[in-house]
Amino acid sequence: MMMMSAHGYTSGSRAQPLKSRAAPFRARSRARSHRRRRSPVPLGASSSGDNNSPSGGGEPSSSSSSDASNNNPAAGGDASNNSNKLAKRMPAPLAPATPTGEYLSYVLTNEPHLFADAVESQLQQMQDQINQDKRGGEDGEDEDEKKDESSIVLYERIGSVKALERRRALEDLIYACIRQQFNLVGVPMVPKLENPVELPGVGDLSKLVQGVHSAEAVELVKEHLNTALGGGAPPAAFANAMIRISKLQAAQVYAASVMFGYFLRRVDKRFQLDRSLGMLPESREEVVARLERLFTVTDARASMDGDDGDEGLETEFELNNETGEVQESARRKRDIADEMMDMASGVGDGATLSPLRRYVESFDETTLASTARIVSAEGVSVVERHTTALFGDIANLQMQMQEAVGDAQNPRELVEMLEAAVADGRVESLAITYGQQRRVVLEAVAFGSFLRDTESRVDADYTGLLSPPPQLPPGGMRGGGGGGGGG
């Protein structure tokens, strides 16, 4: 029997082949079934229902990635199966750093039907280790050890080392769950980006849009894509046009897209919940319909009271025979109604906002800021490690950029100096097509959404595993800053 620690296998079990690690897990899968009932969708299972995807339906999908993509209207047949197989074969850009990560990577690649149970097993071990450490801190030491200062320092040091190992293992677990979500939609993750840029085929990029996001969120994803590509996506005829961009700029666009996907998932979940509870603010169409019903009822009551119609429409004010007071006539009431409906329908204001965008714009500044933050230190670290694995050492890229354009006096000069630095090779750059850039941005948005899904499930079923993100000084570059908001 292999011995397992809170973050994976002990040093005694690391020498055993990975294939043997899955054997004892099969024998324990039935014994753990009662624990998995706590969550309707186990970690590592399909999140299509949780994502509010049009094809999700809220039910756990089969762990076979081919089944998941075949439910996608845009994916089907042999092309879909081939991309699913490619997604399983392609290695992720970020290699696991812990025994837990190596184990889950092996299960995901070779025995994906066991992946959900493997994740639950690892999370339960981490939870048990935390509970054991808490009990040991309360009553595990005798009185002599409590009085010994050196022993206290030693125990604190051991506890901090265990917590660091557990956090690294949890990061690898979260990353493995994100990989599994890409497998389910049938899209291989983008490998490390080096010249010449070569990306594995997907067939249909709609898998990274409709297969990941709800119908309301798709519109915002398209708007973000146009912004990230420099003000608008080029026509299809120019999809293979080559552009050269510095690696630092590409990394910044990727990280910003991950944060957008994370924010979008949190906002979308709040939106779906508020809509189900009937708490959404009224849309312009709903205001127009309500006003039309109101004034239709008013006119009907006026006609029942014997108003003359033609005479009442001649003036804006009329005399009330019963009270002797001057009041607004039916014509005046209709004019006011028309003005209100014109204002509500946004005449002259351009296109009507989508329900989700209107919902986001109703947030106050505090709510918007808290919703845009990654709520766990593990999530922040996963984004940083993944971005570094794709583009290289970000600190080194920033140093190159500072040396190349640090003397710029205005934005125009900055752009000129940057273009010259890219052309001269003084900063690392990528030669990438518009089509490839579109693919990278869509993956980043999906990555952020999958990260939030995984965080939510870990936090719902396992208390105390996720750590709060570090508080950064003003102007910090990392994507954390404090928990907040629902979703």
Short mmCIF file of C-alpha atoms in Angstrom, two decimals:
data_model
loop_
_atom_site.label_atom_id
_atom_site.label_comp_id
_atom_site.label_asym_id
_atom_site.label_seq_id
_atom_site.Cartn_x
_atom_site.Cartn_y
_atom_site.Cartn_z
CA MET A 1 0.00 0.00 0.00
CA MET A 2 1.41 3.41 -0.94
CA MET A 3 1.67 6.12 1.68
CA MET A 4 0.17 9.50 0.75
CA SER A 5 0.75 12.88 2.34
CA ALA A 6 -1.40 15.99 2.19
CA HIS A 7 0.28 17.16 -0.99
CA GLY A 8 0.90 13.88 -2.77
CA TYR A 9 3.11 10.88 -2.24
CA THR A 10 5.82 10.57 0.35
CA SER A 11 9.44 10.19 -0.66
CA GLY A 12 9.09 6.45 -0.22
CA SER A 13 6.43 6.23 -2.90
CA ARG A 14 7.98 8.57 -5.44
CA ALA A 15 10.23 5.85 -6.77
CA GLN A 16 7.23 3.74 -7.79
CA PRO A 17 6.01 4.02 -11.38
CA LEU A 18 3.12 6.43 -11.91
CA LYS A 19 0.90 3.71 -13.30
CA SER A 20 0.81 1.89 -10.00
CA ARG A 21 -0.45 4.96 -8.20
CA ALA A 22 -3.92 4.70 -9.68
CA ALA A 23 -4.47 1.11 -8.49
CA PRO A 24 -5.28 1.74 -4.79
CA PHE A 25 -7.38 4.69 -5.85
CA ARG A 26 -9.78 2.42 -7.79
CA ALA A 27 -10.35 0.30 -4.68
CA ARG A 28 -11.27 3.37 -2.63
CA SER A 29 -13.55 5.07 -5.17
CA ARG A 30 -16.73 3.42 -3.84
CA ALA A 31 -15.87 4.26 -0.24
CA ARG A 32 -15.64 7.95 -1.13
CA SER A 33 -18.89 8.14 -3.07
CA HIS A 34 -20.83 9.48 -0.07
CA ARG A 35 -18.48 12.44 0.21
CA ARG A 36 -18.87 13.43 -3.42
CA ARG A 37 -22.62 13.85 -2.93
CA ARG A 38 -21.94 17.20 -1.30
CA SER A 39 -21.35 18.84 -4.67
CA PRO A 40 -23.73 18.28 -7.63
CA VAL A 41 -20.76 18.54 -10.03
CA PRO A 42 -17.54 16.98 -8.68
CA LEU A 43 -14.27 18.75 -9.25
CA GLY A 44 -12.83 17.62 -12.53
CA ALA A 45 -16.24 16.90 -14.06
CA SER A 46 -17.71 18.97 -16.85
CA SER A 47 -18.73 22.47 -15.81
CA SER A 48 -21.08 23.11 -18.71
CA GLY A 49 -24.10 23.43 -16.45
CA ASP A 50 -22.22 25.67 -14.04
CA ASN A 51 -21.07 27.84 -16.92
CA ASN A 52 -24.66 28.40 -18.02
CA SER A 53 -23.64 27.20 -21.43
CA PRO A 54 -26.55 26.88 -23.83
CA SER A 55 -25.82 23.20 -24.25
CA GLY A 56 -25.04 22.54 -20.60
CA GLY A 57 -28.41 21.89 -19.03
CA GLY A 58 -26.91 21.84 -15.52
CA GLU A 59 -26.14 18.11 -15.50
CA PRO A 60 -22.70 16.58 -15.02
CA SER A 61 -21.30 15.42 -18.35
CA SER A 62 -19.55 12.21 -19.00
CA SER A 63 -15.84 12.30 -18.27
CA SER A 64 -15.19 11.45 -21.89
CA SER A 65 -14.10 14.61 -23.65
CA SER A 66 -15.47 13.38 -26.96
CA ASP A 67 -18.99 13.28 -25.48
CA ALA A 68 -18.60 16.83 -24.20
CA SER A 69 -17.59 18.24 -27.56
CA ASN A 70 -20.18 16.25 -29.49
CA ASN A 71 -22.87 18.13 -27.52
CA ASN A 72 -21.46 21.36 -28.91
CA PRO A 73 -23.45 22.41 -31.99
CA ALA A 74 -20.31 23.71 -33.65
CA ALA A 75 -18.31 20.55 -33.06
CA GLY A 76 -19.14 17.15 -34.41
CA GLY A 77 -18.04 14.13 -36.37
CA ASP A 78 -14.47 13.10 -37.04
CA ALA A 79 -13.03 16.60 -36.76
CA SER A 80 -14.37 16.95 -33.22
CA ASN A 81 -13.03 13.55 -32.15
CA ASN A 82 -9.62 14.34 -33.64
CA SER A 83 -9.37 17.65 -31.75
CA ASN A 84 -10.43 15.91 -28.53
CA LYS A 85 -7.67 13.34 -28.95
CA LEU A 86 -5.20 16.11 -29.75
CA ALA A 87 -6.24 18.02 -26.62
CA LYS A 88 -5.47 14.94 -24.50
CA ARG A 89 -2.09 14.30 -26.15
CA MET A 90 -0.78 17.87 -26.09
CA PRO A 91 1.24 18.67 -22.96
CA ALA A 92 0.38 21.80 -21.02
CA PRO A 93 2.91 24.66 -21.11
CA LEU A 94 3.27 24.56 -17.31
CA ALA A 95 4.81 21.36 -15.93
CA PRO A 96 3.67 20.15 -12.48
CA ALA A 97 5.97 21.08 -9.61
CA THR A 98 4.71 18.62 -6.97
CA PRO A 99 3.99 14.88 -6.69
CA THR A 100 0.28 15.74 -6.56
CA GLY A 101 0.54 17.57 -9.87
CA GLU A 102 2.48 14.70 -11.48
CA TYR A 103 -0.09 12.17 -10.29
CA LEU A 104 -3.07 14.18 -11.55
CA SER A 105 -1.33 14.88 -14.86
CA TYR A 106 -0.80 11.15 -15.34
CA VAL A 107 -4.43 10.32 -14.49
CA LEU A 108 -5.74 13.07 -16.80
CA THR A 109 -3.64 11.81 -19.71
CA ASN A 110 -3.98 8.05 -19.28
CA GLU A 111 -7.13 7.44 -17.20
CA PRO A 112 -9.35 10.52 -17.58
CA HIS A 113 -12.42 8.66 -16.32
CA LEU A 114 -10.74 8.52 -12.88
CA PHE A 115 -9.73 12.18 -12.81
CA ALA A 116 -12.70 13.52 -10.82
CA ASP A 117 -12.20 10.91 -8.09
CA ALA A 118 -8.45 11.57 -8.02
CA VAL A 119 -9.06 15.28 -7.47
CA GLU A 120 -11.53 14.61 -4.66
CA SER A 121 -9.05 12.24 -3.03
CA GLN A 122 -6.24 14.79 -3.06
CA LEU A 123 -8.47 17.59 -1.76
CA GLN A 124 -9.75 15.42 1.08
CA GLN A 125 -6.18 14.59 2.10
CA MET A 126 -5.30 18.28 2.19
CA GLN A 127 -8.40 19.01 4.28
CA ASP A 128 -7.56 16.18 6.70
CA GLN A 129 -4.01 17.47 7.06
CA ILE A 130 -5.25 20.97 7.90
CA ASN A 131 -7.63 19.57 10.52
CA GLN A 132 -4.87 17.42 11.97
CA ASP A 133 -2.50 20.40 12.19
CA LYS A 134 -5.17 22.43 13.99
CA ARG A 135 -5.77 19.66 16.53
CA GLY A 136 -2.03 19.25 17.04
CA GLY A 137 -1.63 22.96 17.67
CA GLU A 138 -4.36 22.93 20.32
CA ASP A 139 -3.61 19.83 22.34
CA GLY A 140 -0.86 17.87 20.58
CA GLU A 141 2.10 19.03 22.67
CA ASP A 142 2.64 18.39 26.34
CA GLU A 143 3.29 21.17 28.84
CA ASP A 144 7.08 20.88 28.71
CA GLU A 145 7.15 21.37 24.94
CA LYS A 146 4.86 24.37 25.22
CA LYS A 147 7.29 26.00 27.61
CA ASP A 148 10.30 25.27 25.39
CA GLU A 149 10.81 28.26 23.14
CA SER A 150 13.01 26.42 20.67
CA SER A 151 10.37 23.70 20.26
CA ILE A 152 7.71 26.31 19.54
CA VAL A 153 9.87 27.89 16.84
CA LEU A 154 10.57 24.46 15.35
CA TYR A 155 6.89 23.52 15.26
CA GLU A 156 6.02 26.85 13.64
CA ARG A 157 8.70 26.32 11.01
CA ILE A 158 7.45 22.80 10.27
CA GLY A 159 3.90 24.13 9.99
CA SER A 160 4.93 26.87 7.56
CA VAL A 161 6.83 24.38 5.37
CA LYS A 162 3.79 22.06 5.29
CA ALA A 163 1.51 24.96 4.40
CA LEU A 164 3.81 26.01 1.54
CA GLU A 165 3.95 22.45 0.17
CA ARG A 166 0.18 22.15 0.46
CA ARG A 167 -0.32 25.45 -1.36
CA ARG A 168 1.96 24.37 -4.21
CA ALA A 169 0.08 21.07 -4.47
CA LEU A 170 -3.24 22.93 -4.55
CA GLU A 171 -1.95 25.17 -7.35
CA ASP A 172 -1.01 22.11 -9.40
CA LEU A 173 -4.44 20.61 -8.69
CA ILE A 174 -6.22 23.78 -9.87
CA TYR A 175 -4.10 23.85 -13.02
CA ALA A 176 -4.87 20.18 -13.74
CA CYS A 177 -8.61 20.93 -13.42
CA ILE A 178 -8.25 23.80 -15.90
CA ARG A 179 -6.46 21.47 -18.32
CA GLN A 180 -9.28 18.98 -17.97
CA GLN A 181 -11.86 21.65 -18.85
CA PHE A 182 -10.00 22.42 -22.08
CA ASN A 183 -10.00 18.69 -22.83
CA LEU A 184 -13.78 18.58 -22.36
CA VAL A 185 -14.39 21.35 -24.92
CA GLY A 186 -11.96 19.61 -27.28
CA VAL A 187 -9.35 22.38 -27.51
CA PRO A 188 -5.63 21.76 -26.80
CA MET A 189 -3.93 24.47 -24.77
CA VAL A 190 -1.51 26.83 -26.48
CA PRO A 191 2.11 25.61 -26.05
CA LYS A 192 5.07 27.82 -25.11
CA LEU A 193 5.15 30.66 -27.64
CA GLU A 194 8.42 30.82 -29.57
CA ASN A 195 9.28 31.89 -33.11
CA PRO A 196 8.02 30.57 -35.42
CA VAL A 197 4.66 30.42 -33.65
CA GLU A 198 2.90 27.13 -34.36
CA LEU A 199 -0.43 26.39 -32.67
CA PRO A 200 -2.25 23.03 -32.65
CA GLY A 201 -5.34 23.01 -34.82
CA VAL A 202 -8.77 23.55 -33.31
CA GLY A 203 -11.03 23.52 -36.37
CA ASP A 204 -13.68 25.82 -34.94
CA LEU A 205 -12.89 28.63 -32.50
CA SER A 206 -16.54 28.70 -31.42
CA LYS A 207 -15.60 25.90 -29.00
CA LEU A 208 -13.74 28.56 -27.01
CA VAL A 209 -16.78 30.85 -27.04
CA GLN A 210 -20.17 29.09 -27.10
CA GLY A 211 -18.63 25.99 -25.54
CA VAL A 212 -17.41 27.96 -22.51
CA HIS A 213 -19.60 31.02 -21.92
CA SER A 214 -23.31 31.66 -21.51
CA ALA A 215 -25.31 33.29 -24.30
CA GLU A 216 -25.33 36.62 -22.44
CA ALA A 217 -21.55 36.55 -21.91
CA VAL A 218 -20.67 35.76 -25.53
CA GLU A 219 -21.35 39.34 -26.65
CA LEU A 220 -18.93 40.74 -24.06
CA VAL A 221 -16.29 38.19 -25.09
CA LYS A 222 -16.54 39.38 -28.69
CA GLU A 223 -16.19 43.01 -27.60
CA HIS A 224 -13.09 42.15 -25.57
CA LEU A 225 -11.62 40.25 -28.52
CA ASN A 226 -12.04 43.27 -30.80
CA THR A 227 -10.40 45.52 -28.21
CA ALA A 228 -7.48 43.13 -27.64
CA LEU A 229 -6.81 42.91 -31.38
CA GLY A 230 -6.37 46.66 -31.61
CA GLY A 231 -9.80 48.15 -32.15
CA GLY A 232 -11.42 45.48 -34.27
CA ALA A 233 -10.92 42.04 -35.71
CA PRO A 234 -9.55 42.07 -39.27
CA PRO A 235 -11.56 40.58 -42.14
CA ALA A 236 -11.22 36.84 -42.70
CA ALA A 237 -9.05 37.52 -45.77
CA PHE A 238 -6.38 38.99 -43.48
CA ALA A 239 -6.48 36.26 -40.81
CA ASN A 240 -3.10 34.97 -42.03
CA ALA A 241 -1.49 38.41 -42.14
CA MET A 242 1.67 38.38 -40.01
CA ILE A 243 2.35 40.95 -37.32
CA ARG A 244 5.30 41.32 -34.97
CA ILE A 245 4.67 42.14 -31.32
CA SER A 246 6.97 42.26 -28.31
CA LYS A 247 6.68 39.34 -25.93
CA LEU A 248 5.97 41.69 -23.03
CA GLN A 249 3.02 43.23 -24.87
CA ALA A 250 1.71 39.77 -25.76
CA ALA A 251 2.06 38.63 -22.14
CA GLN A 252 0.21 41.72 -20.90
CA VAL A 253 -2.65 41.15 -23.35
CA TYR A 254 -2.83 37.48 -22.31
CA ALA A 255 -2.86 38.26 -18.56
CA ALA A 256 -5.48 40.99 -19.06
CA SER A 257 -7.65 38.52 -21.00
CA VAL A 258 -7.34 35.94 -18.21
CA MET A 259 -8.48 38.57 -15.71
CA PHE A 260 -11.37 39.53 -18.01
CA GLY A 261 -12.49 35.89 -18.24
CA TYR A 262 -12.29 35.53 -14.46
CA PHE A 263 -14.29 38.74 -13.94
CA LEU A 264 -16.82 37.74 -16.60
CA ARG A 265 -17.50 34.38 -14.94
CA ARG A 266 -18.09 36.00 -11.53
CA VAL A 267 -20.37 38.67 -13.01
CA ASP A 268 -22.28 36.16 -15.14
CA LYS A 269 -23.01 33.92 -12.16
CA ARG A 270 -24.33 36.87 -10.16
CA PHE A 271 -26.39 37.95 -13.17
CA GLN A 272 -27.94 34.49 -13.59
CA LEU A 273 -28.75 34.31 -9.87
CA ASP A 274 -30.33 37.77 -9.74
CA ARG A 275 -32.33 37.04 -12.87
CA SER A 276 -33.67 33.81 -11.40
CA LEU A 277 -34.73 35.75 -8.29
CA GLY A 278 -36.32 38.56 -10.32
CA MET A 279 -33.91 41.17 -8.97
CA LEU A 280 -32.49 42.52 -12.24
CA PRO A 281 -33.00 46.22 -13.07
CA GLU A 282 -35.59 46.84 -15.77
CA SER A 283 -34.42 47.07 -19.36
CA ARG A 284 -35.55 49.87 -21.65
CA GLU A 285 -37.89 47.49 -23.48
CA GLU A 286 -39.48 46.49 -20.17
CA VAL A 287 -39.91 50.16 -19.16
CA VAL A 288 -41.57 50.95 -22.51
CA ALA A 289 -43.94 48.00 -22.16
CA ARG A 290 -44.84 48.98 -18.57
CA LEU A 291 -45.55 52.60 -19.59
CA GLU A 292 -47.68 51.50 -22.51
CA ARG A 293 -49.76 49.30 -20.22
CA LEU A 294 -50.09 52.14 -17.69
CA PHE A 295 -51.36 54.72 -20.15
CA THR A 296 -53.60 52.24 -21.93
CA VAL A 297 -55.35 51.63 -18.62
CA THR A 298 -55.52 55.41 -17.97
CA ASP A 299 -57.11 56.08 -21.37
CA ALA A 300 -59.62 53.27 -20.88
CA ARG A 301 -60.68 54.69 -17.52
CA ALA A 302 -60.99 58.19 -19.01
CA SER A 303 -63.27 56.92 -21.79
CA MET A 304 -65.42 55.08 -19.25
CA ASP A 305 -65.83 58.34 -17.30
CA GLY A 306 -67.44 59.96 -20.39
CA ASP A 307 -64.58 62.10 -21.77
CA ASP A 308 -65.36 63.55 -25.18
CA GLY A 309 -62.20 62.67 -26.95
CA ASP A 310 -62.14 65.36 -29.61
CA GLU A 311 -62.92 68.24 -27.29
CA GLY A 312 -60.53 66.98 -24.62
CA LEU A 313 -57.67 66.85 -27.08
CA GLU A 314 -57.93 70.50 -28.08
CA THR A 315 -56.15 71.99 -25.05
CA GLU A 316 -53.37 70.94 -22.73
CA PHE A 317 -55.43 71.70 -19.61
CA GLU A 318 -59.12 71.25 -18.78
CA LEU A 319 -61.55 72.03 -15.98
CA ASN A 320 -62.67 69.21 -13.71
CA ASN A 321 -66.46 69.63 -13.38
CA GLU A 322 -66.59 67.75 -10.09
CA THR A 323 -63.78 69.50 -8.18
CA GLY A 324 -63.57 72.77 -10.11
CA GLU A 325 -59.81 72.36 -10.43
CA VAL A 326 -57.71 72.84 -13.58
CA GLN A 327 -55.93 69.61 -14.54
CA GLU A 328 -53.87 68.15 -17.41
CA SER A 329 -55.96 67.11 -20.39
CA ALA A 330 -55.78 63.72 -22.12
CA ARG A 331 -53.63 65.27 -24.87
CA ARG A 332 -51.12 66.53 -22.30
CA LYS A 333 -50.99 63.12 -20.66
CA ARG A 334 -50.33 61.46 -24.01
CA ASP A 335 -47.53 63.95 -24.81
CA ILE A 336 -45.85 63.19 -21.48
CA ALA A 337 -46.23 59.47 -22.11
CA ASP A 338 -44.62 59.82 -25.55
CA GLU A 339 -41.68 61.76 -24.10
CA MET A 340 -41.12 59.19 -21.36
CA MET A 341 -41.25 56.29 -23.80
CA ASP A 342 -38.81 58.05 -26.15
CA MET A 343 -36.40 58.51 -23.25
CA ALA A 344 -36.84 54.90 -22.11
CA SER A 345 -36.35 53.48 -25.59
CA GLY A 346 -33.10 55.39 -26.03
CA VAL A 347 -34.03 57.30 -29.19
CA GLY A 348 -30.82 58.69 -30.69
CA ASP A 349 -28.61 56.81 -28.21
CA GLY A 350 -27.43 54.11 -30.61
CA ALA A 351 -27.67 50.38 -30.06
CA THR A 352 -29.39 49.01 -26.98
CA LEU A 353 -27.05 47.59 -24.34
CA SER A 354 -27.08 43.86 -23.72
CA PRO A 355 -28.67 42.70 -20.42
CA LEU A 356 -25.33 41.57 -18.97
CA ARG A 357 -23.53 44.81 -19.90
CA ARG A 358 -26.37 46.86 -18.42
CA TYR A 359 -26.12 44.73 -15.28
CA VAL A 360 -22.36 45.37 -15.00
CA GLU A 361 -22.83 49.11 -15.50
CA SER A 362 -25.23 49.14 -12.55
CA PHE A 363 -22.35 48.19 -10.19
CA ASP A 364 -20.92 50.84 -7.92
CA GLU A 365 -17.16 51.38 -7.83
CA THR A 366 -16.57 49.17 -4.78
CA THR A 367 -18.54 46.23 -6.15
CA LEU A 368 -16.84 46.50 -9.53
CA ALA A 369 -13.35 46.56 -7.99
CA SER A 370 -14.00 43.59 -5.69
CA THR A 371 -15.50 41.50 -8.49
CA ALA A 372 -12.45 42.10 -10.71
CA ARG A 373 -10.00 40.61 -8.18
CA ILE A 374 -8.80 37.03 -7.97
CA VAL A 375 -9.93 35.85 -4.54
CA SER A 376 -7.18 33.34 -3.69
CA ALA A 377 -3.38 33.42 -3.51
CA GLU A 378 -3.33 30.08 -5.35
CA GLY A 379 -5.31 31.59 -8.25
CA VAL A 380 -2.91 34.54 -8.49
CA SER A 381 0.08 32.19 -8.53
CA VAL A 382 -1.47 29.91 -11.18
CA VAL A 383 -2.00 32.89 -13.53
CA GLU A 384 1.57 34.13 -13.00
CA ARG A 385 3.15 30.69 -13.48
CA HIS A 386 1.09 29.91 -16.58
CA THR A 387 1.85 33.29 -18.19
CA THR A 388 5.57 32.83 -17.47
CA ALA A 389 5.47 29.33 -18.98
CA LEU A 390 3.97 30.75 -22.19
CA PHE A 391 6.08 33.89 -22.68
CA GLY A 392 9.18 33.51 -20.51
CA ASP A 393 10.42 35.40 -17.46
CA ILE A 394 8.21 38.51 -17.21
CA ALA A 395 10.73 40.37 -15.04
CA ASN A 396 13.42 39.90 -17.69
CA LEU A 397 11.05 41.09 -20.43
CA GLN A 398 10.20 44.18 -18.40
CA MET A 399 13.90 44.95 -17.95
CA GLN A 400 14.47 44.69 -21.71
CA MET A 401 11.55 47.04 -22.35
CA GLN A 402 12.73 49.56 -19.78
CA GLU A 403 16.19 49.71 -21.35
CA ALA A 404 14.71 50.12 -24.84
CA VAL A 405 12.03 52.77 -24.25
CA GLY A 406 12.80 54.17 -20.80
CA ASP A 407 13.70 57.62 -22.16
CA ALA A 408 10.44 58.22 -24.04
CA GLN A 409 8.95 61.66 -23.31
CA ASN A 410 5.43 61.19 -24.71
CA PRO A 411 3.17 58.38 -25.99
CA ARG A 412 4.03 58.99 -29.64
CA GLU A 413 7.74 58.77 -28.96
CA LEU A 414 7.12 55.64 -26.86
CA VAL A 415 5.40 53.91 -29.78
CA GLU A 416 8.20 54.87 -32.19
CA MET A 417 10.92 53.67 -29.84
CA LEU A 418 9.06 50.42 -29.20
CA GLU A 419 8.66 49.72 -32.92
CA ALA A 420 12.36 50.39 -33.45
CA ALA A 421 13.32 48.12 -30.53
CA VAL A 422 11.20 45.27 -31.92
CA ALA A 423 12.65 45.73 -35.41
CA ASP A 424 16.25 45.80 -34.11
CA GLY A 425 15.74 42.77 -31.85
CA ARG A 426 16.58 44.68 -28.65
CA VAL A 427 13.43 43.24 -27.06
CA GLU A 428 12.14 39.69 -27.54
CA SER A 429 9.23 39.54 -29.94
CA LEU A 430 6.81 37.14 -31.61
CA ALA A 431 5.86 36.91 -35.28
CA ILE A 432 2.21 35.87 -35.11
CA THR A 433 -0.80 36.00 -37.43
CA TYR A 434 -4.07 37.73 -36.61
CA GLY A 435 -5.79 34.34 -36.55
CA GLN A 436 -3.29 32.96 -34.06
CA GLN A 437 -3.59 36.05 -31.90
CA ARG A 438 -7.37 35.63 -31.85
CA ARG A 439 -6.94 32.03 -30.72
CA VAL A 440 -4.54 33.03 -27.92
CA VAL A 441 -6.89 35.74 -26.59
CA LEU A 442 -9.92 33.43 -26.61
CA GLU A 443 -7.94 30.77 -24.74
CA ALA A 444 -6.91 33.33 -22.11
CA VAL A 445 -10.54 34.35 -21.52
CA ALA A 446 -11.55 30.69 -21.19
CA PHE A 447 -8.60 30.05 -18.84
CA GLY A 448 -9.82 32.80 -16.49
CA SER A 449 -13.37 31.40 -16.51
CA PHE A 450 -12.16 27.87 -15.77
CA LEU A 451 -9.95 29.19 -12.95
CA ARG A 452 -12.95 30.80 -11.28
CA ASP A 453 -15.04 27.62 -11.68
CA THR A 454 -12.37 25.53 -9.97
CA GLU A 455 -11.87 28.04 -7.15
CA SER A 456 -15.62 28.12 -6.49
CA ARG A 457 -15.88 24.35 -6.12
CA VAL A 458 -12.83 24.01 -3.91
CA ASP A 459 -14.08 26.78 -1.64
CA ALA A 460 -17.62 25.34 -1.51
CA ASP A 461 -16.63 21.82 -0.38
CA TYR A 462 -13.29 22.25 1.42
CA THR A 463 -13.08 24.98 4.02
CA GLY A 464 -9.77 26.72 4.58
CA LEU A 465 -7.84 25.28 1.62
CA LEU A 466 -7.72 28.49 -0.41
CA SER A 467 -5.51 31.27 0.96
CA PRO A 468 -6.40 34.97 0.70
CA PRO A 469 -4.27 36.84 -1.85
CA PRO A 470 -1.46 39.11 -0.62
CA GLN A 471 -2.24 42.76 -0.11
CA LEU A 472 -0.24 44.78 -2.62
CA PRO A 473 1.03 48.34 -2.38
CA PRO A 474 -0.62 50.91 -4.71
CA GLY A 475 0.47 50.33 -8.28
CA GLY A 476 1.21 46.62 -7.76
CA MET A 477 1.22 44.55 -10.91
CA ARG A 478 -0.10 41.27 -9.58
CA GLY A 479 -3.69 40.23 -10.07
CA GLY A 480 -4.80 39.94 -6.46
CA GLY A 481 -5.75 42.32 -3.75
CA GLY A 482 -8.41 40.87 -1.50
CA GLY A 483 -11.44 38.73 -1.58
CA GLY A 484 -14.75 40.24 -2.32
CA GLY A 485 -18.09 39.90 -3.89
CA GLY A 486 -20.12 36.90 -4.70
CA GLY A 487 -19.68 34.67 -7.72
#
